[in-house]
Short mmCIF file of C-alpha atoms and ligand atoms in Angstrom, two decimals:
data_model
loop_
_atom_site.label_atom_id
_atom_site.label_comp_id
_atom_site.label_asym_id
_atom_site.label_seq_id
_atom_site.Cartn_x
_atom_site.Cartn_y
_atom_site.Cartn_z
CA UNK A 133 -147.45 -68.64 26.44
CA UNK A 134 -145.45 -68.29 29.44
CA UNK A 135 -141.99 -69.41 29.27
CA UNK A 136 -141.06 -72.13 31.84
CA UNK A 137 -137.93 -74.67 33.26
CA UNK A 138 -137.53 -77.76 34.16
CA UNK A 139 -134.27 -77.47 35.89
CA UNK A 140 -132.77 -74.60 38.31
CA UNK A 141 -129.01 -74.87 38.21
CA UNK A 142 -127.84 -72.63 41.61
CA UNK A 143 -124.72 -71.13 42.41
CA UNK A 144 -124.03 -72.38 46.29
CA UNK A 145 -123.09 -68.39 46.60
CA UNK A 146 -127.01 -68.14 45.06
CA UNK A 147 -128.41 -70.15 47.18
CA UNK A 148 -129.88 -67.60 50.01
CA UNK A 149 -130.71 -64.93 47.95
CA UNK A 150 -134.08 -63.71 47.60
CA UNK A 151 -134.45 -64.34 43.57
CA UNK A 152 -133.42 -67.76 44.18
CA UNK A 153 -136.06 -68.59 46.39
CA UNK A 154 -138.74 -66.74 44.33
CA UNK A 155 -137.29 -68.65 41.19
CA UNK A 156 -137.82 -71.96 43.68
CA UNK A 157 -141.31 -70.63 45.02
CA UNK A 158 -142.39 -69.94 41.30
CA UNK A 159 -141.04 -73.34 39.37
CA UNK A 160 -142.32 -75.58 42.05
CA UNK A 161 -141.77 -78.76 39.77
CA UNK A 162 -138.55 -77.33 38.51
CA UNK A 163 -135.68 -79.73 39.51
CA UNK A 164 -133.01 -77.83 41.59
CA UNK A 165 -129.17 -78.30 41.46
CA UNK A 166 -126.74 -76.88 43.62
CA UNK A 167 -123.42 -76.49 42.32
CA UNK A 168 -119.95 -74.94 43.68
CA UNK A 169 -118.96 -73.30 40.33
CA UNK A 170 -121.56 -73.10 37.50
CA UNK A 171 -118.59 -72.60 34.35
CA UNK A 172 -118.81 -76.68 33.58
CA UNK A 173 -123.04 -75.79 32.84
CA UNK A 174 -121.74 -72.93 30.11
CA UNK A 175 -120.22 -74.99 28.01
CA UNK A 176 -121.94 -74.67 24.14
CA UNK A 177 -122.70 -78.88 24.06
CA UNK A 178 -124.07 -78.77 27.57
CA UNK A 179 -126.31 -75.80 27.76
CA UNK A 180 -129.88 -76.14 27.51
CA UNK A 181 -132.76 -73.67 27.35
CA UNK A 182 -135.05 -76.24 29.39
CA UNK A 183 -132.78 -74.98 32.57
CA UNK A 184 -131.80 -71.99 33.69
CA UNK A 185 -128.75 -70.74 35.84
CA UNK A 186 -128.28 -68.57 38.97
CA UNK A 187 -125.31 -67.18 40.42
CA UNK A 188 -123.73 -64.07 41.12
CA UNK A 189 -122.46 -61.14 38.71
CA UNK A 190 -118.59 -60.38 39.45
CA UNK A 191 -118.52 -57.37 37.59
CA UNK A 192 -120.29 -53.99 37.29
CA UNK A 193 -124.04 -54.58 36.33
CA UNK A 194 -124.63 -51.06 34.69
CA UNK A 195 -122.52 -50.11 31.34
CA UNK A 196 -122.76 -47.30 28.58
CA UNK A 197 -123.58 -48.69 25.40
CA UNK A 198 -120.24 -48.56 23.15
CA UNK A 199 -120.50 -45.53 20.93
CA UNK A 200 -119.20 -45.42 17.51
CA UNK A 201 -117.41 -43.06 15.55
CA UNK A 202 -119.29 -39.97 14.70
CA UNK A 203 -122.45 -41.24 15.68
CA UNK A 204 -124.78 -38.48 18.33
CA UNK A 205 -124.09 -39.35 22.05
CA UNK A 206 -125.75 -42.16 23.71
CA UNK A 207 -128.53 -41.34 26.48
CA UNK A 208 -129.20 -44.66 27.48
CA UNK A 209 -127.33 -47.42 29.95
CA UNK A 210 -127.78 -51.19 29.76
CA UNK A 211 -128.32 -53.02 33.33
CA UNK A 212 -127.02 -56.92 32.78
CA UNK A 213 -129.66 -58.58 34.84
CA UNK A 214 -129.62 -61.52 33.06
CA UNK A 215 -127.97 -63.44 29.99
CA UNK A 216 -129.27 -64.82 26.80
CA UNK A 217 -132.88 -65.57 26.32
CA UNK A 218 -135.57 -68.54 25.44
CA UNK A 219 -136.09 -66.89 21.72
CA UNK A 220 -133.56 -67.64 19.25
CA UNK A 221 -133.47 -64.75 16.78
CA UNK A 222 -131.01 -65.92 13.59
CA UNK A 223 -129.97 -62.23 14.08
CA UNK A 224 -129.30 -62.31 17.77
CA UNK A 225 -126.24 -60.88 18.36
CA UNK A 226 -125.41 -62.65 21.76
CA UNK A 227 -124.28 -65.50 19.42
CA UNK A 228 -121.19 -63.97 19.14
CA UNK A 229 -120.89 -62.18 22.31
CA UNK A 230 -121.14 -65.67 23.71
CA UNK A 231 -120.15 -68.76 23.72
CA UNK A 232 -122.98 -70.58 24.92
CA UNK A 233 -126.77 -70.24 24.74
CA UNK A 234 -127.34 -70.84 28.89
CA UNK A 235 -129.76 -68.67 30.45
CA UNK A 236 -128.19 -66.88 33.58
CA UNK A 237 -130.11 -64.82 36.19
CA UNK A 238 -127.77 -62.73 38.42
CA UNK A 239 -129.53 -63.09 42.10
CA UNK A 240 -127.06 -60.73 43.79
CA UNK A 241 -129.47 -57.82 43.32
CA UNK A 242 -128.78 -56.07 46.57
CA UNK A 243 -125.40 -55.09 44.66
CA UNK A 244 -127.06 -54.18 41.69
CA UNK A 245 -129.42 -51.67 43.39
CA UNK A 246 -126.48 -50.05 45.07
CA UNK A 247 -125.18 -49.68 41.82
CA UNK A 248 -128.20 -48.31 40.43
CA UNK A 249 -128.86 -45.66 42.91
CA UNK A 250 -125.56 -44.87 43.06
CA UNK A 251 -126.00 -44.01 38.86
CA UNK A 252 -129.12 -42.93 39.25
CA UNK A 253 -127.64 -40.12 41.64
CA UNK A 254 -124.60 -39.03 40.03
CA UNK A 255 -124.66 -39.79 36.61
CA UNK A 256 -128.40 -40.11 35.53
CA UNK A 257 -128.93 -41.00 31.72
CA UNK A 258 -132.31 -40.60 30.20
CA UNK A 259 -133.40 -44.13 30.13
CA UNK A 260 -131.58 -47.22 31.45
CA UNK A 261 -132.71 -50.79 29.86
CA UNK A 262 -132.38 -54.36 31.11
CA UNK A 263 -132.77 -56.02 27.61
CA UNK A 264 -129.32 -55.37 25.93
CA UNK A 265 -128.75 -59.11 26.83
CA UNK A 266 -131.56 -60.56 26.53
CA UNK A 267 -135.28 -60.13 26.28
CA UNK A 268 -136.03 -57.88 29.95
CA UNK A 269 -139.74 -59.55 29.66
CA UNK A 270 -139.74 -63.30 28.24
CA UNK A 271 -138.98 -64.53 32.07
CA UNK A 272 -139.86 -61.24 34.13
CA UNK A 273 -143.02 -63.10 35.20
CA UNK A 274 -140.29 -65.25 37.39
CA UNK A 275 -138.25 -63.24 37.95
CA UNK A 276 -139.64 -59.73 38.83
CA UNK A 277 -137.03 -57.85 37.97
CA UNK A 278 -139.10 -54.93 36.16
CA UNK A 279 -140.93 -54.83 39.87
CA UNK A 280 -137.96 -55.14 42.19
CA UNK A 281 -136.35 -52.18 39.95
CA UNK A 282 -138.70 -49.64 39.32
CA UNK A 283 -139.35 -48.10 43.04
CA UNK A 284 -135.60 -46.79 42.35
CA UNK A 285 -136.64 -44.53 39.94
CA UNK A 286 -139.12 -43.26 41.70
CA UNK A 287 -138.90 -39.22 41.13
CA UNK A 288 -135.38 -39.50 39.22
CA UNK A 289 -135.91 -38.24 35.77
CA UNK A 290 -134.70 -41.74 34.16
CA UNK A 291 -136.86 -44.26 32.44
CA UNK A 292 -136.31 -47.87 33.16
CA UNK A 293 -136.73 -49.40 29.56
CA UNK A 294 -137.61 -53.06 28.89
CA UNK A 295 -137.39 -53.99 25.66
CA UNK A 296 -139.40 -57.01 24.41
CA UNK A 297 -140.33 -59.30 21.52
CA UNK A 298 -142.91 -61.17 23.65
CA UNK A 299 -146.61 -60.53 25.14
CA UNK A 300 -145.51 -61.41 28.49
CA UNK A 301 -147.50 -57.99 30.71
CA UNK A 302 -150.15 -59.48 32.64
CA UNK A 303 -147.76 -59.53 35.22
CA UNK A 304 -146.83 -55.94 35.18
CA UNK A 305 -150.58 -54.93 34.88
CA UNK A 306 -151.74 -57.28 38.18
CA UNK A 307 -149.11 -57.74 40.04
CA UNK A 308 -150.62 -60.35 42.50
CA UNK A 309 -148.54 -63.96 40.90
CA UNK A 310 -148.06 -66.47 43.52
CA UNK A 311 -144.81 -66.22 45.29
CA UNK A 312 -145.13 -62.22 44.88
CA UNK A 313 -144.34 -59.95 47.50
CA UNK A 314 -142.82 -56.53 45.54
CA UNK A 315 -145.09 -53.96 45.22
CA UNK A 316 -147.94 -53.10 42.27
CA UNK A 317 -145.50 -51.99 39.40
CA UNK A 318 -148.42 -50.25 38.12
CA UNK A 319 -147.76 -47.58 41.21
CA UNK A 320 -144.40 -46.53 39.52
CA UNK A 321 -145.48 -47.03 35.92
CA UNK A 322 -144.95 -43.10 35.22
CA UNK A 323 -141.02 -44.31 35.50
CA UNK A 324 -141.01 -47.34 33.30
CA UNK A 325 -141.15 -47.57 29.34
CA UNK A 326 -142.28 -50.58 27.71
CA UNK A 327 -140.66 -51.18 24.05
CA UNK A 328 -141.18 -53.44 21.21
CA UNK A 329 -139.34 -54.57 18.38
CA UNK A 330 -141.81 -54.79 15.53
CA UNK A 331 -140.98 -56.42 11.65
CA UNK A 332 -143.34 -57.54 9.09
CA UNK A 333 -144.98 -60.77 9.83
CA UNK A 334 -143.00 -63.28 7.04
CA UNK A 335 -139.65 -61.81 9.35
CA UNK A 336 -140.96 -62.62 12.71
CA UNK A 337 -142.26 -66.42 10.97
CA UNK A 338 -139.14 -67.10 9.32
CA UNK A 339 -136.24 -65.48 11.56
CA UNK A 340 -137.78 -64.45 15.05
CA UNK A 341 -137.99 -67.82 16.37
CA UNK A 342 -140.16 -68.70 19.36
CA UNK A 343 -141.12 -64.60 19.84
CA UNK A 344 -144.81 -63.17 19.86
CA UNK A 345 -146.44 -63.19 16.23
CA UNK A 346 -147.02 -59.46 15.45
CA UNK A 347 -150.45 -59.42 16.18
CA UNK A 348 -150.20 -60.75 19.68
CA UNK A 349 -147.23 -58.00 19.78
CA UNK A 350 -149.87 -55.44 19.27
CA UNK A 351 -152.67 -56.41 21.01
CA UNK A 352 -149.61 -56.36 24.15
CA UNK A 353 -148.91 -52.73 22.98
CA UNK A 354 -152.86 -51.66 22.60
CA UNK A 355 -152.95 -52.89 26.54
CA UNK A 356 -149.91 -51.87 27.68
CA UNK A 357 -150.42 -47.99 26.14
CA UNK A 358 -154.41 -48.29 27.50
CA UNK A 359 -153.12 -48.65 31.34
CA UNK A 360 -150.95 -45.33 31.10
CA UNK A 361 -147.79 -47.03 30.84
CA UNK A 362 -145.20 -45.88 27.97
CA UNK A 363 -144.47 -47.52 24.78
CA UNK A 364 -141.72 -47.00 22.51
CA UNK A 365 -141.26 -49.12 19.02
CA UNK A 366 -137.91 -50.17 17.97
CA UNK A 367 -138.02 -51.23 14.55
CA UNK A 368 -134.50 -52.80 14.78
CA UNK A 369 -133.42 -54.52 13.04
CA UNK A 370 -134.63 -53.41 9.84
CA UNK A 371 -133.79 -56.99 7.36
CA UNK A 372 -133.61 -55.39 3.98
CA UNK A 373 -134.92 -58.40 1.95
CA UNK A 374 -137.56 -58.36 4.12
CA UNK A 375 -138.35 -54.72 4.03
CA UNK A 376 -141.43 -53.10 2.33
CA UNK A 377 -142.84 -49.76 2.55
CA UNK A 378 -146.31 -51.60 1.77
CA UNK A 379 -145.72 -53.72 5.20
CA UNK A 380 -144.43 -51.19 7.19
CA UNK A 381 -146.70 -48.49 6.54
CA UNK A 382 -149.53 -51.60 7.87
CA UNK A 383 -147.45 -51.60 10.83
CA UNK A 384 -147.24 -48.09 11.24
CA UNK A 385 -150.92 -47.47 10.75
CA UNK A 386 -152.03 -51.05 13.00
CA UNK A 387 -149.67 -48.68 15.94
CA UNK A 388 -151.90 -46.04 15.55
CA UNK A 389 -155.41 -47.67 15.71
CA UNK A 390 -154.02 -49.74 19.46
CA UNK A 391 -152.10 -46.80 20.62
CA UNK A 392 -153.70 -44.07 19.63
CA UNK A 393 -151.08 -40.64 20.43
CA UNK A 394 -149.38 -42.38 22.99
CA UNK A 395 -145.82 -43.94 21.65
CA UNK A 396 -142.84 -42.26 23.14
CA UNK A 397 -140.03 -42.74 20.41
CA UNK A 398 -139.09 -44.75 17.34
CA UNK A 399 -136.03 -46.12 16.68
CA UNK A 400 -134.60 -47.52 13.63
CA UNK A 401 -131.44 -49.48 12.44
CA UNK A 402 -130.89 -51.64 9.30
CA UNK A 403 -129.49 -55.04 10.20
CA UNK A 404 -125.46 -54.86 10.57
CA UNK A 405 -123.26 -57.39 11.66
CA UNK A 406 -120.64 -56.80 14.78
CA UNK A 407 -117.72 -58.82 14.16
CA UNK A 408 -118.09 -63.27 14.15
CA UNK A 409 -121.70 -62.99 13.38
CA UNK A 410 -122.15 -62.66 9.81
CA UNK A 411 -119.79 -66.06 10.19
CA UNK A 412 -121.70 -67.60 12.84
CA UNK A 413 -125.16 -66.83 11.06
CA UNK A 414 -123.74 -68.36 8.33
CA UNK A 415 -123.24 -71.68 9.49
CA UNK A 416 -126.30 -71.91 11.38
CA UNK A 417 -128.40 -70.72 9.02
CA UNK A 418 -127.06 -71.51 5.28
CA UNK A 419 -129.07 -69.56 2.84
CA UNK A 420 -130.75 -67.21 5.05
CA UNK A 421 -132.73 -64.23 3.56
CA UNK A 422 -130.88 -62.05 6.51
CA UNK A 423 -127.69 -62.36 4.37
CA UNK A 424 -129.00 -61.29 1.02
CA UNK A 425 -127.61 -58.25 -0.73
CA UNK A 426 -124.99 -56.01 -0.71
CA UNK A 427 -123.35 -56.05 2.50
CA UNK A 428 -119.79 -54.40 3.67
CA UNK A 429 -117.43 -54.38 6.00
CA UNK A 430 -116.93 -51.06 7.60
CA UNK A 431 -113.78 -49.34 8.92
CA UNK A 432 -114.71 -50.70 12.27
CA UNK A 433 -115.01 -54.05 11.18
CA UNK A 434 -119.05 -54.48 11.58
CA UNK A 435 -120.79 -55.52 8.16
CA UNK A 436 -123.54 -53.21 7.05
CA UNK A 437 -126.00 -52.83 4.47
CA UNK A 438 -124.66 -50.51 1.16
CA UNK A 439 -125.26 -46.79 2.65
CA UNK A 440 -127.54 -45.31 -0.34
CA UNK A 441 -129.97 -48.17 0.43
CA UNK A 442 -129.85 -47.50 4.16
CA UNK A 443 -130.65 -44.40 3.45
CA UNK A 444 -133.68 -44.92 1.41
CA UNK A 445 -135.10 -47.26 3.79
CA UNK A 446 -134.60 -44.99 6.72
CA UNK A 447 -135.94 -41.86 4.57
CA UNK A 448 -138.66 -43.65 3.56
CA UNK A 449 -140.00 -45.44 7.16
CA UNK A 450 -139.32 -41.60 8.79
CA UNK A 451 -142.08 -40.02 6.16
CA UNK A 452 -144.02 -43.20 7.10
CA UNK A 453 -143.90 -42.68 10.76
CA UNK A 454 -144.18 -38.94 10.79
CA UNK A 455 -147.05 -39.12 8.36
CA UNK A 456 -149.17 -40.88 11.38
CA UNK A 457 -146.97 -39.64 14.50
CA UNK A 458 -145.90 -36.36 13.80
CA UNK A 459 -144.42 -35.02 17.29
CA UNK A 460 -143.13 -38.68 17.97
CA UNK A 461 -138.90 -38.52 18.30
CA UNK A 462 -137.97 -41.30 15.31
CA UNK A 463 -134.10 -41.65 15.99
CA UNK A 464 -131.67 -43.99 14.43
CA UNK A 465 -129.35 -46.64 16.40
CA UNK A 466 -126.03 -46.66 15.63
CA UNK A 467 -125.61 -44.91 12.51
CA UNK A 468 -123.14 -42.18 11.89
CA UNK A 469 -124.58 -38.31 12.01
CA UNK A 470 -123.97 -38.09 7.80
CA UNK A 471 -126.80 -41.03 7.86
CA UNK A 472 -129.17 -39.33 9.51
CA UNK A 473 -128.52 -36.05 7.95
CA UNK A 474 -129.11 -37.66 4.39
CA UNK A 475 -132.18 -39.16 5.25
CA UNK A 476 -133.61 -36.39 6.97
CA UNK A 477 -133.93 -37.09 10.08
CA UNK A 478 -133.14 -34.70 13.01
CA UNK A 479 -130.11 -35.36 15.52
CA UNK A 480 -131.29 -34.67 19.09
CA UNK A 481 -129.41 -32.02 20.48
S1 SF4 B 504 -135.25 -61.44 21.45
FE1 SF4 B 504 -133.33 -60.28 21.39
S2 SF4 B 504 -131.98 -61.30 22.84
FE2 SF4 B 504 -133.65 -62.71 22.38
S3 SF4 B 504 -132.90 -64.01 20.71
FE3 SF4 B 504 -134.02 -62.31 19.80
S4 SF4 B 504 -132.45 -60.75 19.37
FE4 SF4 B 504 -131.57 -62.20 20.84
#
């Protein structure tokens, strides 16, 4: 199902910039609203998922991803294209990085491609994603973003990562929607990795709201690997009341009947909590399974599952995954080196 609005909410600084008439050529029936200053539209009662706003980002688009202690360096960047996103994960950490649930599209892209090359020149990381804050592919049909980006890396040796919970691809497998005029993504598809966060199906019912069901995930990833392009699997976040080795290994072994050899990388992390979230999960959803067992605070004040039982999970889903994918990279997100030493899995050097 593709995600719609009803209402475009513009930035008068937005107005003349080439997303915004895209977003206008593309939501003919949408209502549109041009504002001098879109702060009164982020306020937590008045935001609505029905509408969406553009306007301009002030500050720098591309950021490292905030390492921890003792964890292995980071190879990847985050690009903020957007903010927030139409699912509502009871996870979802943007509920308290933000205040509000607003969708924003930046339309000042020109900047952010400076920005990029500039990055992508001097200081190239391995892969750089556009779905740290939000999902890159629920609106990307609109939007084009994954299009309008990928010619830049174009012989660079970075992969431009989106990372998705949806089956929204048709796009970037025909790239002839109305309103289009980018070029065939397909032509740069050697640059551009397509990953999906995958949990067992009673998780993606109960706390995944409004994202694909997993079988629609995989029938996305069975087309997506059969045109050429790359697929990576994050399962992340692991929920430990929801976690089997009886569901995953189904998972693991549904991945390798619709992609065959062809998944880049793994990555795994066990549910943790970065600081205001366990307390805003809690109020909005009293009783949830998400919150079950024994959780602590670490010394840098996220909560996180007990470590021995981290362990075992991760030990366990790495034998899963290298039973079926044996030269596949499984690698673990955020976790300190000790972790992954104890459950046996290899820090990239
Ligand atoms: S898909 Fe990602 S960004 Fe969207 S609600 Fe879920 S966790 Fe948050």
């Amino acid at each position: 199902m593709n995600i719609s609005f009803n209402k475009l909410i513009v930035d008068r600084t937005a107005y003349n910039d080439p997303l915004t008439h895209r977003l206008k050529q593309k939501l003919p029936d949408a209502a549109v609203e041009i504002v001098p200053d879109v702060t009164p539209f982020l306020h937590p009662h008045r935001t609505s998922k029905e509408s969406l706003v553009i306007t301009h980002q002030k500050g720098k688009f591309i950021k490292d991803f905030p390492g921890a202690t003792g964890t292995p360096p980071c190879s990847e960047k985050c690009i903020t294209t957007l903010l927030n996103c139409p699912f509502s994960c009871s996870y979802c950490y943007l509920q308290s990085y933000l205040d509000h649930r607003q969708i924003i599209v930046f339309s000042n892209t020109e900047r952010m491609k400076e920005e990029l090359k500039t990055v992508l020149t001097n200081n190239p990381p391995s892969r750089i994603t556009t779905g740290e804050m939000g999902d890159s592919l629920a609106i990307d049909h609109l939007t084009e973003t994954t299009a309008d980006l990928l010619p830049l890396f174009k012989d660079t040796g970075t992969l431009l990562e989106v990372r998705t919970k949806s089956t929204n691809i048709d796009h970037l497998l025909h790239h002839s929607g109305k309103g289009s005029s980018l070029p065939s993504t397909i032509e740069n598809s050697d640059r551009l990795l397509v990953t999906w966060t995958l949990s067992p199906r009673n998780a993606i019912k109960k706390e995944e709201h409004g994202a694909a069901r997993l079988e629609d995930r995989l029938n996305a990833i069975s087309k997506i690997s059969g045109s050429g392009i790359k697929v990576a699997i994050r399962f992340d976040p692991i929920i430990p009341s929801y976690f089997t080795q009886v569901e995953y290994e189904e998972i693991v072994r549904s991945l390798k009947r619709v992609a065959k050899n062809r998944i880049y990388r793994f990555e795994l992390g066990i549910l943790r909590f970065p600081p205001g979230l366990w307390e805003n999960v809690r109020s909005k959803y009293p009783g949830s399974a998400i919150m079950r067992g024994e959780y602590h605070r670490d010394t840098e004040g996220k909560i996180r599952f007990y470590r021995p039982t981290r362990v075992k999970i991760y030990r366990e889903l790495h034998r899963i995954i290298s039973n079926h994918f044996t030269d596949v990279p499984v690698e673990l997100s955020m976790e300190h080196n000790s972790v992954w030493q104890d459950a046996g899995i290899p820090i990239p050097s």
